[in-house]
Amino acid sequence: MNKILNKLHLTSKDESVPAKEPTDEELNELKDKYEKAGQGQVFAFYDELSTAEKAALYERLASIDPKHINEITEKALHPPESGKEETKLEPLPDTATASILDSKAEDIESWYNSGLNLVAKGQVAVVLMAGGQGTRLGSSAPKGCFNIGLPSQKSLFEIQAQRIWKVQQLAEKKSGKKNIVVPWYVMTSGPTRGPTEQFFQEHSYFGLQKDDIVIFEQGVLPCISNEGKILLESKAKVAVAPDGNGGIYQALLTSDVRTDMRKRGIEHIHAYCVDNCLVKVADPVFLGFSASKDVDIATKVVRKRSAKESVGLILLKNGKPDVVEYSEIDLSTAEAKDPKQPEILKFRAANIVNHYYSFRFLESIEQWAHRLPHHVARKKIPCVNTDNGETIKPEKPNGIKLEQFVFDVFPMLELNKFASLEVKREDEFSPLKNAKGTGEDDPDTSKRDILQQGARWVEKVGGSVTSEISGDDIGVEISPLISYGGEGLDFLKDRTIKAPAVIEQEECKQT
């Protein structure tokens, strides 16, 4: 295990731990390692640094294998050719898929009850990918801290925490057991870990138990110049970047999250991204569906809106489950219709990064993590010129960041160990990507989608929603503490709710 972790060198150093300046022997050994890899420039200013800076730089450089970085950079920049054979794309077979849109009500209920039973047995955990900052939203805080403007003013973190709490309550009610726990593992990045921990502390862990929330950090990789050199952010600091959402697998090992799961008896894991305000965290239906298929990975998808919607698709690529990006599909393929249902697209399963994993599969990470490819993102990376010490603030991309994708593991699975569940977009997917006022995937659309969902729930139980003002975002915010997915709202029958309103208990608050 340690050999594999040392080989990959994807861990993020804890800079809060006081570092020791190396001995001359240690320093010369490390310098030699970098010189042999053609990366000796990282020591260009070492002699000018303070003792603390020398110690910190040494610690960071010692955590990186420059030869390995050279190898993965070369592979990422010049991936092996796949051969001259034409790529064959097919939808996943019916045996591997189901859809909430057309499944029998009794099947959905069966999955739901099965999933709640798994929760009640203490076999379910949740992994949240929350490494991103709200930079595009005009905030440097972790994206999960963002307030999308709901009447309650809840953050994304609070909404998701309350859904976990509600799932625990539903499982307790169904099983008769007490103190059921769904542990929440929150993966952050270097810049977001501290602020995330502070935010959770300030909000008393949103009513969950502190011991059942584990905040951990994904790894980092050095940024590389267009000439293949490791960049320095400053004279005393290597330029690094998070290793992508595919870094989740390695982070589960280096953070001991997998060990914690094993001790708790976890067998089923739900993993998702923080920016989806509609995400059904630890969704019993999804868990029950996945467990019934006895798969190692399952993924939720939504139906593609149109042939030209820019989304990745879950499908079979040369007979293996995979994600194919919009840019990789020609127009005729994108526009092809389903022979069985000519009114809808043949390739329609849009990836929303919402996954199920069996714990037995995560127990095999060491066997395949080193085979996951690295992808290139060309970026403008502020750095120091190692020839003269001048700071460079580039106006065009001057280097690359290496990252892994969470779905790159999909093709490693046998088809009978992979499944996909299509869900309703309006009920389960509303990502927060853009700044307010953009009109698409922004705080206003996130707020609108939650309020409109609440209004639908009210109307479904026989209530009504009225408003003296008009607009897309007029609706009802129903707290997850009251209802996880529209259940338990019979008290609203024959009631008229004046929107906008918040329902936190059996009495609603008009805003």
Short mmCIF file of C-alpha atoms in Angstrom, two decimals:
data_model
loop_
_atom_site.label_atom_id
_atom_site.label_comp_id
_atom_site.label_asym_id
_atom_site.label_seq_id
_atom_site.Cartn_x
_atom_site.Cartn_y
_atom_site.Cartn_z
CA MET A 1 0.00 0.00 0.00
CA ASN A 2 2.64 2.55 1.02
CA LYS A 3 4.67 1.75 -2.08
CA ILE A 4 1.68 2.54 -4.26
CA LEU A 5 0.98 5.82 -2.47
CA ASN A 6 4.62 6.80 -2.73
CA LYS A 7 4.61 5.93 -6.42
CA LEU A 8 1.60 8.07 -7.19
CA HIS A 9 2.57 11.08 -5.04
CA LEU A 10 -0.84 12.63 -5.14
CA THR A 11 -1.14 13.57 -1.51
CA SER A 12 -1.48 17.15 -0.33
CA LYS A 13 0.98 18.06 2.39
CA ASP A 14 -0.43 19.43 5.62
CA GLU A 15 1.31 22.79 5.79
CA SER A 16 0.13 23.34 9.37
CA VAL A 17 2.71 20.81 10.58
CA PRO A 18 6.05 22.51 11.37
CA ALA A 19 8.64 21.34 8.85
CA LYS A 20 12.31 20.65 9.59
CA GLU A 21 15.06 22.05 7.42
CA PRO A 22 16.83 19.12 5.77
CA THR A 23 20.39 18.07 6.43
CA ASP A 24 22.97 18.68 3.69
CA GLU A 25 22.86 14.98 2.88
CA GLU A 26 19.06 14.96 2.53
CA LEU A 27 19.10 18.12 0.42
CA ASN A 28 21.80 16.88 -1.95
CA GLU A 29 20.00 13.56 -2.38
CA LEU A 30 16.76 15.33 -3.34
CA LYS A 31 18.56 17.79 -5.63
CA ASP A 32 20.20 14.87 -7.42
CA LYS A 33 16.82 13.24 -7.93
CA TYR A 34 15.42 16.39 -9.54
CA GLU A 35 18.56 17.04 -11.63
CA LYS A 36 18.39 13.54 -13.08
CA ALA A 37 14.75 14.19 -14.03
CA GLY A 38 15.67 17.49 -15.71
CA GLN A 39 13.77 19.44 -13.06
CA GLY A 40 16.63 21.01 -11.10
CA GLN A 41 15.23 24.52 -11.68
CA VAL A 42 12.96 24.12 -8.65
CA PHE A 43 16.01 24.75 -6.43
CA ALA A 44 16.97 27.96 -8.27
CA PHE A 45 16.36 30.22 -5.24
CA TYR A 46 16.83 27.75 -2.41
CA ASP A 47 19.93 29.42 -0.98
CA GLU A 48 18.09 32.77 -0.72
CA LEU A 49 15.27 31.40 1.41
CA SER A 50 14.70 31.65 5.16
CA THR A 51 14.99 28.53 7.29
CA ALA A 52 11.20 28.12 7.40
CA GLU A 53 10.90 28.59 3.63
CA LYS A 54 13.67 26.07 2.95
CA ALA A 55 11.97 23.54 5.19
CA ALA A 56 8.56 24.05 3.54
CA LEU A 57 9.96 23.85 0.00
CA TYR A 58 11.93 20.71 0.84
CA GLU A 59 8.83 19.08 2.34
CA ARG A 60 6.78 19.79 -0.76
CA LEU A 61 9.48 18.65 -3.20
CA ALA A 62 10.11 15.51 -1.18
CA SER A 63 6.44 14.60 -1.62
CA ILE A 64 6.79 14.63 -5.42
CA ASP A 65 8.50 12.08 -7.63
CA PRO A 66 9.82 14.21 -10.54
CA LYS A 67 10.44 11.17 -12.74
CA HIS A 68 6.81 10.08 -12.28
CA ILE A 69 5.61 13.63 -13.04
CA ASN A 70 7.63 13.57 -16.27
CA GLU A 71 6.07 10.24 -17.21
CA ILE A 72 2.44 11.21 -16.60
CA THR A 73 2.97 14.59 -18.29
CA GLU A 74 4.36 12.88 -21.39
CA LYS A 75 1.45 10.41 -21.46
CA ALA A 76 -1.10 13.20 -21.00
CA LEU A 77 0.41 15.37 -23.74
CA HIS A 78 0.98 12.42 -26.11
CA PRO A 79 -1.60 9.74 -25.30
CA PRO A 80 -1.11 6.42 -27.06
CA GLU A 81 -3.03 6.15 -30.30
CA SER A 82 -6.08 3.92 -30.01
CA GLY A 83 -5.47 2.41 -33.42
CA LYS A 84 -7.23 2.86 -36.71
CA GLU A 85 -10.37 1.00 -35.71
CA GLU A 86 -13.50 3.10 -35.75
CA THR A 87 -14.92 3.91 -32.31
CA LYS A 88 -18.21 2.12 -31.75
CA LEU A 89 -20.77 3.93 -29.60
CA GLU A 90 -23.93 2.28 -28.30
CA PRO A 91 -26.45 3.07 -25.57
CA LEU A 92 -26.18 0.97 -22.44
CA PRO A 93 -28.26 -2.21 -22.79
CA ASP A 94 -31.69 -2.38 -21.16
CA THR A 95 -30.33 -4.90 -18.65
CA ALA A 96 -28.07 -2.19 -17.20
CA THR A 97 -30.58 0.66 -17.09
CA ALA A 98 -33.85 1.80 -15.59
CA SER A 99 -35.75 5.09 -15.67
CA ILE A 100 -37.81 6.81 -13.02
CA LEU A 101 -39.76 8.30 -15.94
CA ASP A 102 -41.26 4.99 -17.02
CA SER A 103 -40.55 2.39 -14.31
CA LYS A 104 -43.46 0.70 -12.55
CA ALA A 105 -44.50 2.38 -9.32
CA GLU A 106 -44.05 -0.90 -7.44
CA ASP A 107 -40.44 -1.19 -8.68
CA ILE A 108 -39.60 2.32 -7.49
CA GLU A 109 -41.25 1.62 -4.13
CA SER A 110 -39.33 -1.64 -3.81
CA TRP A 111 -36.00 0.15 -4.47
CA TYR A 112 -36.95 2.86 -1.98
CA ASN A 113 -37.77 0.38 0.80
CA SER A 114 -34.65 -1.65 0.05
CA GLY A 115 -32.51 1.50 0.18
CA LEU A 116 -33.99 2.58 3.52
CA ASN A 117 -33.26 -0.89 4.88
CA LEU A 118 -29.60 -0.50 3.89
CA VAL A 119 -29.52 2.87 5.68
CA ALA A 120 -31.14 1.30 8.75
CA LYS A 121 -28.46 -1.41 8.80
CA GLY A 122 -25.74 1.26 8.94
CA GLN A 123 -24.33 0.17 5.59
CA VAL A 124 -24.63 3.49 3.71
CA ALA A 125 -22.13 6.35 3.50
CA VAL A 126 -22.01 9.56 1.50
CA VAL A 127 -18.96 11.10 -0.18
CA LEU A 128 -19.25 14.74 -1.20
CA MET A 129 -16.88 16.20 -3.79
CA ALA A 130 -16.54 19.78 -2.52
CA GLY A 131 -13.11 20.94 -3.62
CA GLY A 132 -14.26 23.87 -5.74
CA GLN A 133 -14.32 27.53 -4.82
CA GLY A 134 -17.11 29.87 -5.90
CA THR A 135 -14.74 31.87 -8.12
CA ARG A 136 -17.20 32.15 -11.00
CA LEU A 137 -19.86 33.14 -8.49
CA GLY A 138 -17.76 36.07 -7.28
CA SER A 139 -16.69 34.33 -4.07
CA SER A 140 -13.44 32.78 -2.88
CA ALA A 141 -15.29 30.68 -0.29
CA PRO A 142 -15.95 26.97 -0.85
CA LYS A 143 -18.89 26.56 -3.22
CA GLY A 144 -20.82 24.62 -0.58
CA CYS A 145 -20.96 27.77 1.59
CA PHE A 146 -22.83 29.62 -1.11
CA ASN A 147 -26.28 31.06 -0.38
CA ILE A 148 -28.38 30.75 -3.56
CA GLY A 149 -30.98 33.24 -2.29
CA LEU A 150 -33.63 30.93 -0.88
CA PRO A 151 -36.15 32.48 1.54
CA SER A 152 -34.46 30.49 4.35
CA GLN A 153 -30.99 31.74 3.29
CA LYS A 154 -29.61 28.20 3.59
CA SER A 155 -26.27 27.31 2.04
CA LEU A 156 -25.75 24.30 -0.22
CA PHE A 157 -23.96 22.53 2.65
CA GLU A 158 -26.94 23.07 4.98
CA ILE A 159 -29.49 21.84 2.43
CA GLN A 160 -27.49 18.65 1.84
CA ALA A 161 -26.83 18.06 5.55
CA GLN A 162 -30.55 18.31 6.27
CA ARG A 163 -31.30 15.75 3.57
CA ILE A 164 -28.92 13.32 5.28
CA TRP A 165 -30.64 14.01 8.61
CA LYS A 166 -34.04 13.32 7.02
CA VAL A 167 -32.90 10.05 5.45
CA GLN A 168 -31.72 8.92 8.87
CA GLN A 169 -35.12 9.83 10.34
CA LEU A 170 -37.02 8.01 7.59
CA ALA A 171 -34.92 4.90 8.15
CA GLU A 172 -35.51 5.09 11.91
CA LYS A 173 -39.26 5.41 11.41
CA LYS A 174 -39.39 2.47 9.01
CA SER A 175 -37.13 0.15 11.00
CA GLY A 176 -37.97 1.14 14.55
CA LYS A 177 -34.26 1.50 15.26
CA LYS A 178 -32.70 4.53 16.94
CA ASN A 179 -29.51 6.53 16.28
CA ILE A 180 -29.12 5.46 12.66
CA VAL A 181 -26.11 7.14 11.06
CA VAL A 182 -25.17 7.94 7.47
CA PRO A 183 -21.56 9.17 7.73
CA TRP A 184 -20.72 12.12 5.51
CA TYR A 185 -17.22 12.27 4.00
CA VAL A 186 -16.52 15.74 2.59
CA MET A 187 -13.62 15.92 0.12
CA THR A 188 -12.09 19.37 -0.07
CA SER A 189 -9.03 20.85 -1.79
CA GLY A 190 -6.10 22.75 -0.29
CA PRO A 191 -7.76 26.19 -0.51
CA THR A 192 -11.17 24.98 0.70
CA ARG A 193 -10.35 22.62 3.57
CA GLY A 194 -9.82 25.22 6.30
CA PRO A 195 -12.83 27.39 5.34
CA THR A 196 -15.02 24.27 5.04
CA GLU A 197 -14.04 23.03 8.50
CA GLN A 198 -14.68 26.49 9.94
CA PHE A 199 -18.07 26.77 8.22
CA PHE A 200 -19.20 23.42 9.59
CA GLN A 201 -18.03 24.36 13.09
CA GLU A 202 -19.76 27.74 12.98
CA HIS A 203 -23.03 26.06 12.00
CA SER A 204 -22.78 23.28 14.61
CA TYR A 205 -22.46 20.68 11.84
CA PHE A 206 -26.01 21.48 10.71
CA GLY A 207 -27.56 19.25 13.37
CA LEU A 208 -25.47 16.19 12.48
CA GLN A 209 -22.96 14.61 14.84
CA LYS A 210 -19.43 15.95 14.48
CA ASP A 211 -17.96 12.43 14.69
CA ASP A 212 -20.04 11.36 11.68
CA ILE A 213 -18.62 14.07 9.40
CA VAL A 214 -15.11 13.51 8.07
CA ILE A 215 -13.55 16.39 6.15
CA PHE A 216 -10.57 15.32 4.08
CA GLU A 217 -8.46 16.67 1.26
CA GLN A 218 -7.86 15.58 -2.30
CA GLY A 219 -4.32 15.44 -3.62
CA VAL A 220 -2.39 17.95 -5.69
CA LEU A 221 -0.04 17.77 -8.64
CA PRO A 222 2.59 20.30 -9.71
CA CYS A 223 1.77 22.69 -12.54
CA ILE A 224 3.93 22.20 -15.61
CA SER A 225 5.24 24.76 -18.12
CA ASN A 226 4.64 24.37 -21.84
CA GLU A 227 8.25 23.19 -21.97
CA GLY A 228 7.60 20.40 -19.46
CA LYS A 229 9.18 22.07 -16.42
CA ILE A 230 7.70 22.09 -12.91
CA LEU A 231 6.67 25.69 -12.18
CA LEU A 232 7.35 27.68 -9.04
CA GLU A 233 4.52 29.86 -7.72
CA SER A 234 7.10 31.91 -5.81
CA LYS A 235 10.77 31.50 -5.04
CA ALA A 236 9.83 29.34 -2.07
CA LYS A 237 6.74 27.54 -3.31
CA VAL A 238 5.91 24.98 -6.01
CA ALA A 239 2.88 25.83 -8.15
CA VAL A 240 0.37 23.03 -7.51
CA ALA A 241 -3.27 22.37 -8.40
CA PRO A 242 -5.89 19.84 -7.22
CA ASP A 243 -5.70 16.56 -9.11
CA GLY A 244 -9.30 16.63 -10.44
CA ASN A 245 -12.40 14.83 -9.23
CA GLY A 246 -10.72 11.56 -10.22
CA GLY A 247 -8.39 12.20 -7.30
CA ILE A 248 -11.20 10.97 -5.07
CA TYR A 249 -10.00 7.37 -5.27
CA GLN A 250 -6.48 8.08 -4.10
CA ALA A 251 -7.76 10.50 -1.46
CA LEU A 252 -9.96 7.79 0.05
CA LEU A 253 -6.76 5.89 0.77
CA THR A 254 -4.38 8.63 1.86
CA SER A 255 -6.96 10.16 4.21
CA ASP A 256 -7.90 6.82 5.77
CA VAL A 257 -11.53 7.40 4.79
CA ARG A 258 -11.74 3.88 3.41
CA THR A 259 -10.42 2.52 6.69
CA ASP A 260 -13.09 4.46 8.56
CA MET A 261 -15.77 3.08 6.24
CA ARG A 262 -14.53 -0.44 6.83
CA LYS A 263 -14.68 0.01 10.62
CA ARG A 264 -18.26 1.27 10.33
CA GLY A 265 -19.36 -1.68 8.20
CA ILE A 266 -20.17 0.44 5.14
CA GLU A 267 -21.13 -1.49 2.00
CA HIS A 268 -22.84 1.12 -0.19
CA ILE A 269 -21.56 4.62 -1.03
CA HIS A 270 -23.29 7.57 -2.68
CA ALA A 271 -20.89 10.14 -4.20
CA TYR A 272 -21.91 13.48 -5.72
CA CYS A 273 -20.83 17.07 -6.43
CA VAL A 274 -21.60 19.95 -4.08
CA ASP A 275 -23.00 22.33 -6.71
CA ASN A 276 -26.28 20.47 -7.34
CA CYS A 277 -28.95 22.03 -5.10
CA LEU A 278 -31.51 19.32 -5.95
CA VAL A 279 -29.28 16.32 -5.20
CA LYS A 280 -31.03 13.55 -3.28
CA VAL A 281 -28.24 12.76 -0.84
CA ALA A 282 -28.15 9.06 0.11
CA ASP A 283 -31.18 8.55 -2.13
CA PRO A 284 -32.89 5.31 -0.99
CA VAL A 285 -34.26 4.67 -4.50
CA PHE A 286 -30.80 4.91 -6.08
CA LEU A 287 -29.21 2.80 -3.35
CA GLY A 288 -31.91 0.15 -3.63
CA PHE A 289 -31.71 0.08 -7.42
CA SER A 290 -27.91 -0.25 -7.39
CA ALA A 291 -27.89 -2.93 -4.70
CA SER A 292 -30.59 -4.90 -6.54
CA LYS A 293 -28.35 -4.99 -9.60
CA ASP A 294 -25.36 -6.09 -7.47
CA VAL A 295 -23.15 -3.63 -9.37
CA ASP A 296 -19.89 -2.00 -8.36
CA ILE A 297 -20.70 1.38 -9.91
CA ALA A 298 -24.01 2.92 -10.87
CA THR A 299 -24.65 6.42 -12.12
CA LYS A 300 -27.65 8.70 -12.23
CA VAL A 301 -28.36 10.41 -15.54
CA VAL A 302 -30.90 12.93 -16.79
CA ARG A 303 -32.40 13.02 -20.24
CA LYS A 304 -30.48 15.23 -22.65
CA ARG A 305 -32.57 18.30 -23.53
CA SER A 306 -31.57 18.41 -27.18
CA ALA A 307 -29.03 16.97 -29.60
CA LYS A 308 -26.86 20.07 -29.21
CA GLU A 309 -26.85 20.31 -25.41
CA SER A 310 -23.20 20.37 -24.32
CA VAL A 311 -23.11 17.48 -21.86
CA GLY A 312 -21.13 14.28 -21.48
CA LEU A 313 -23.03 11.08 -22.13
CA ILE A 314 -23.01 7.73 -20.33
CA LEU A 315 -22.87 4.97 -22.94
CA LEU A 316 -20.94 2.00 -24.25
CA LYS A 317 -17.71 2.84 -26.04
CA ASN A 318 -16.28 -0.18 -27.82
CA GLY A 319 -18.34 -2.40 -25.56
CA LYS A 320 -17.25 -0.77 -22.27
CA PRO A 321 -19.19 1.66 -20.05
CA ASP A 322 -17.78 5.15 -20.47
CA VAL A 323 -18.45 8.87 -20.59
CA VAL A 324 -18.09 10.51 -23.98
CA GLU A 325 -17.95 14.30 -24.12
CA TYR A 326 -20.20 16.33 -26.39
CA SER A 327 -17.24 17.47 -28.49
CA GLU A 328 -16.35 13.82 -29.28
CA ILE A 329 -19.71 13.02 -30.89
CA ASP A 330 -20.55 13.99 -34.47
CA LEU A 331 -23.86 15.70 -35.23
CA SER A 332 -25.49 12.72 -36.94
CA THR A 333 -24.78 10.54 -33.88
CA ALA A 334 -26.01 13.25 -31.52
CA GLU A 335 -29.24 13.64 -33.49
CA ALA A 336 -29.94 9.89 -33.89
CA LYS A 337 -33.32 8.78 -32.58
CA ASP A 338 -34.08 5.75 -30.42
CA PRO A 339 -35.53 3.04 -32.68
CA LYS A 340 -37.82 1.89 -29.85
CA GLN A 341 -38.97 5.43 -28.99
CA PRO A 342 -38.54 7.57 -32.12
CA GLU A 343 -39.59 10.75 -30.32
CA ILE A 344 -36.49 10.76 -28.11
CA LEU A 345 -32.74 10.71 -28.71
CA LYS A 346 -30.86 7.42 -28.96
CA PHE A 347 -27.94 8.87 -26.97
CA ARG A 348 -29.65 10.84 -24.20
CA ALA A 349 -28.10 9.72 -20.87
CA ALA A 350 -26.49 12.96 -19.65
CA ASN A 351 -23.81 12.54 -16.99
CA ILE A 352 -24.47 14.52 -13.79
CA VAL A 353 -21.55 13.15 -11.67
CA ASN A 354 -23.85 11.38 -9.26
CA HIS A 355 -22.56 7.88 -8.51
CA TYR A 356 -23.01 4.73 -6.45
CA TYR A 357 -20.05 2.55 -5.42
CA SER A 358 -19.97 -0.81 -3.72
CA PHE A 359 -17.46 -0.86 -0.89
CA ARG A 360 -16.02 -4.09 -2.28
CA PHE A 361 -15.01 -2.11 -5.38
CA LEU A 362 -13.31 0.60 -3.34
CA GLU A 363 -11.36 -2.18 -1.62
CA SER A 364 -9.65 -2.77 -4.97
CA ILE A 365 -8.41 0.81 -5.57
CA GLU A 366 -4.75 -0.24 -5.32
CA GLN A 367 -5.23 -2.60 -8.27
CA TRP A 368 -6.31 0.06 -10.77
CA ALA A 369 -5.63 3.61 -9.48
CA HIS A 370 -2.24 3.76 -11.20
CA ARG A 371 -3.92 3.00 -14.55
CA LEU A 372 -6.20 6.04 -14.51
CA PRO A 373 -5.07 8.52 -17.19
CA HIS A 374 -4.21 12.16 -16.58
CA HIS A 375 -5.79 14.88 -18.69
CA VAL A 376 -4.34 18.21 -19.71
CA ALA A 377 -5.93 21.55 -18.89
CA ARG A 378 -4.05 24.45 -20.48
CA LYS A 379 -4.09 27.40 -18.09
CA LYS A 380 -2.62 30.83 -17.36
CA ILE A 381 -0.45 30.00 -14.36
CA PRO A 382 1.24 32.81 -12.38
CA CYS A 383 4.82 31.77 -11.68
CA VAL A 384 8.42 32.86 -11.18
CA ASN A 385 10.99 32.96 -13.95
CA THR A 386 13.69 30.63 -12.58
CA ASP A 387 16.35 32.40 -14.68
CA ASN A 388 15.93 35.88 -13.16
CA GLY A 389 13.40 35.61 -10.31
CA GLU A 390 10.83 37.86 -11.96
CA THR A 391 7.13 37.22 -11.37
CA ILE A 392 5.21 36.20 -14.48
CA LYS A 393 1.51 36.99 -14.81
CA PRO A 394 0.71 35.42 -18.18
CA GLU A 395 -1.91 36.81 -20.56
CA LYS A 396 -2.27 33.50 -22.38
CA PRO A 397 -1.87 29.87 -21.28
CA ASN A 398 1.74 29.25 -20.30
CA GLY A 399 1.41 25.79 -18.82
CA ILE A 400 -0.75 22.84 -17.95
CA LYS A 401 -2.52 21.42 -14.96
CA LEU A 402 -2.87 17.66 -14.80
CA GLU A 403 -6.12 16.17 -13.59
CA GLN A 404 -7.97 12.89 -13.42
CA PHE A 405 -11.67 12.35 -14.02
CA VAL A 406 -13.88 10.35 -11.70
CA PHE A 407 -15.42 8.45 -14.61
CA ASP A 408 -12.14 7.21 -16.09
CA VAL A 409 -12.56 4.07 -14.00
CA PHE A 410 -15.84 3.12 -15.74
CA PRO A 411 -14.25 1.25 -18.70
CA MET A 412 -12.36 -0.97 -16.28
CA LEU A 413 -15.62 -2.60 -15.20
CA GLU A 414 -17.37 -5.57 -16.72
CA LEU A 415 -20.74 -4.51 -18.08
CA ASN A 416 -22.62 -6.63 -15.54
CA LYS A 417 -21.05 -4.56 -12.75
CA PHE A 418 -22.25 -1.19 -14.10
CA ALA A 419 -25.74 0.31 -14.18
CA SER A 420 -27.48 3.61 -14.86
CA LEU A 421 -30.67 5.12 -13.48
CA GLU A 422 -32.41 7.90 -15.40
CA VAL A 423 -34.07 10.47 -13.12
CA LYS A 424 -36.18 13.57 -13.68
CA ARG A 425 -34.03 16.62 -14.28
CA GLU A 426 -36.56 18.97 -12.66
CA ASP A 427 -36.45 16.88 -9.46
CA GLU A 428 -32.76 16.02 -9.20
CA PHE A 429 -30.40 18.21 -11.21
CA SER A 430 -29.81 21.94 -11.04
CA PRO A 431 -26.07 22.70 -11.03
CA LEU A 432 -24.56 25.98 -9.85
CA LYS A 433 -21.82 26.93 -12.31
CA ASN A 434 -22.20 30.58 -13.28
CA ALA A 435 -22.50 34.05 -11.76
CA LYS A 436 -25.87 35.55 -10.88
CA GLY A 437 -27.64 37.01 -13.89
CA THR A 438 -26.19 34.53 -16.38
CA GLY A 439 -29.59 32.92 -16.82
CA GLU A 440 -28.28 29.36 -16.92
CA ASP A 441 -26.94 27.22 -14.07
CA ASP A 442 -26.68 30.27 -11.82
CA PRO A 443 -27.97 31.14 -8.31
CA ASP A 444 -31.29 32.31 -9.74
CA THR A 445 -31.95 29.05 -11.61
CA SER A 446 -30.93 27.01 -8.53
CA LYS A 447 -33.33 29.00 -6.35
CA ARG A 448 -36.09 28.76 -8.95
CA ASP A 449 -35.75 25.00 -9.27
CA ILE A 450 -36.03 24.40 -5.52
CA LEU A 451 -39.04 26.72 -5.18
CA GLN A 452 -40.82 25.21 -8.17
CA GLN A 453 -40.20 21.71 -6.85
CA GLY A 454 -41.78 22.73 -3.54
CA ALA A 455 -44.81 24.14 -5.34
CA ARG A 456 -45.24 20.86 -7.23
CA TRP A 457 -45.13 18.93 -3.96
CA VAL A 458 -47.79 21.18 -2.43
CA GLU A 459 -50.08 20.76 -5.42
CA LYS A 460 -49.55 17.00 -5.54
CA VAL A 461 -51.04 16.57 -2.03
CA GLY A 462 -54.01 18.76 -2.86
CA GLY A 463 -52.78 22.16 -1.74
CA SER A 464 -52.46 25.29 -3.88
CA VAL A 465 -49.89 28.03 -4.29
CA THR A 466 -50.78 31.65 -5.03
CA SER A 467 -48.71 34.79 -5.39
CA GLU A 468 -49.33 38.49 -5.90
CA ILE A 469 -46.13 38.79 -7.93
CA SER A 470 -45.01 36.95 -11.05
CA GLY A 471 -41.76 35.32 -12.04
CA ASP A 472 -40.03 31.99 -12.50
CA ASP A 473 -38.77 31.86 -8.93
CA ILE A 474 -42.13 32.19 -7.21
CA GLY A 475 -42.81 29.02 -5.30
CA VAL A 476 -42.41 27.28 -1.97
CA GLU A 477 -39.26 26.25 -0.15
CA ILE A 478 -39.96 23.04 1.73
CA SER A 479 -37.26 22.22 4.24
CA PRO A 480 -35.62 18.79 3.94
CA LEU A 481 -36.35 18.49 7.67
CA ILE A 482 -40.03 18.26 6.71
CA SER A 483 -39.82 16.28 3.48
CA TYR A 484 -37.02 14.48 1.64
CA GLY A 485 -38.82 13.87 -1.65
CA GLY A 486 -42.39 15.12 -1.31
CA GLU A 487 -43.51 12.64 1.37
CA GLY A 488 -45.15 13.63 4.65
CA LEU A 489 -46.95 16.72 3.34
CA ASP A 490 -50.57 15.61 3.77
CA PHE A 491 -51.06 18.43 6.28
CA LEU A 492 -50.99 20.80 3.30
CA LYS A 493 -54.06 19.26 1.68
CA ASP A 494 -56.69 21.93 0.94
CA ARG A 495 -54.28 24.61 2.17
CA THR A 496 -53.48 27.70 0.11
CA ILE A 497 -49.85 28.81 0.39
CA LYS A 498 -49.02 32.39 -0.49
CA ALA A 499 -45.66 32.41 -2.23
CA PRO A 500 -42.85 32.94 -1.64
CA ALA A 501 -43.00 30.86 1.52
CA VAL A 502 -40.85 28.57 3.64
CA ILE A 503 -42.21 25.41 5.21
CA GLU A 504 -39.88 24.36 8.03
CA GLN A 505 -42.58 22.70 10.13
CA GLU A 506 -46.30 22.06 9.89
CA GLU A 507 -46.84 25.79 9.95
CA CYS A 508 -45.44 27.69 6.97
CA LYS A 509 -43.82 31.10 7.04
CA GLN A 510 -44.75 33.61 4.35
CA THR A 511 -41.78 35.79 3.26
#
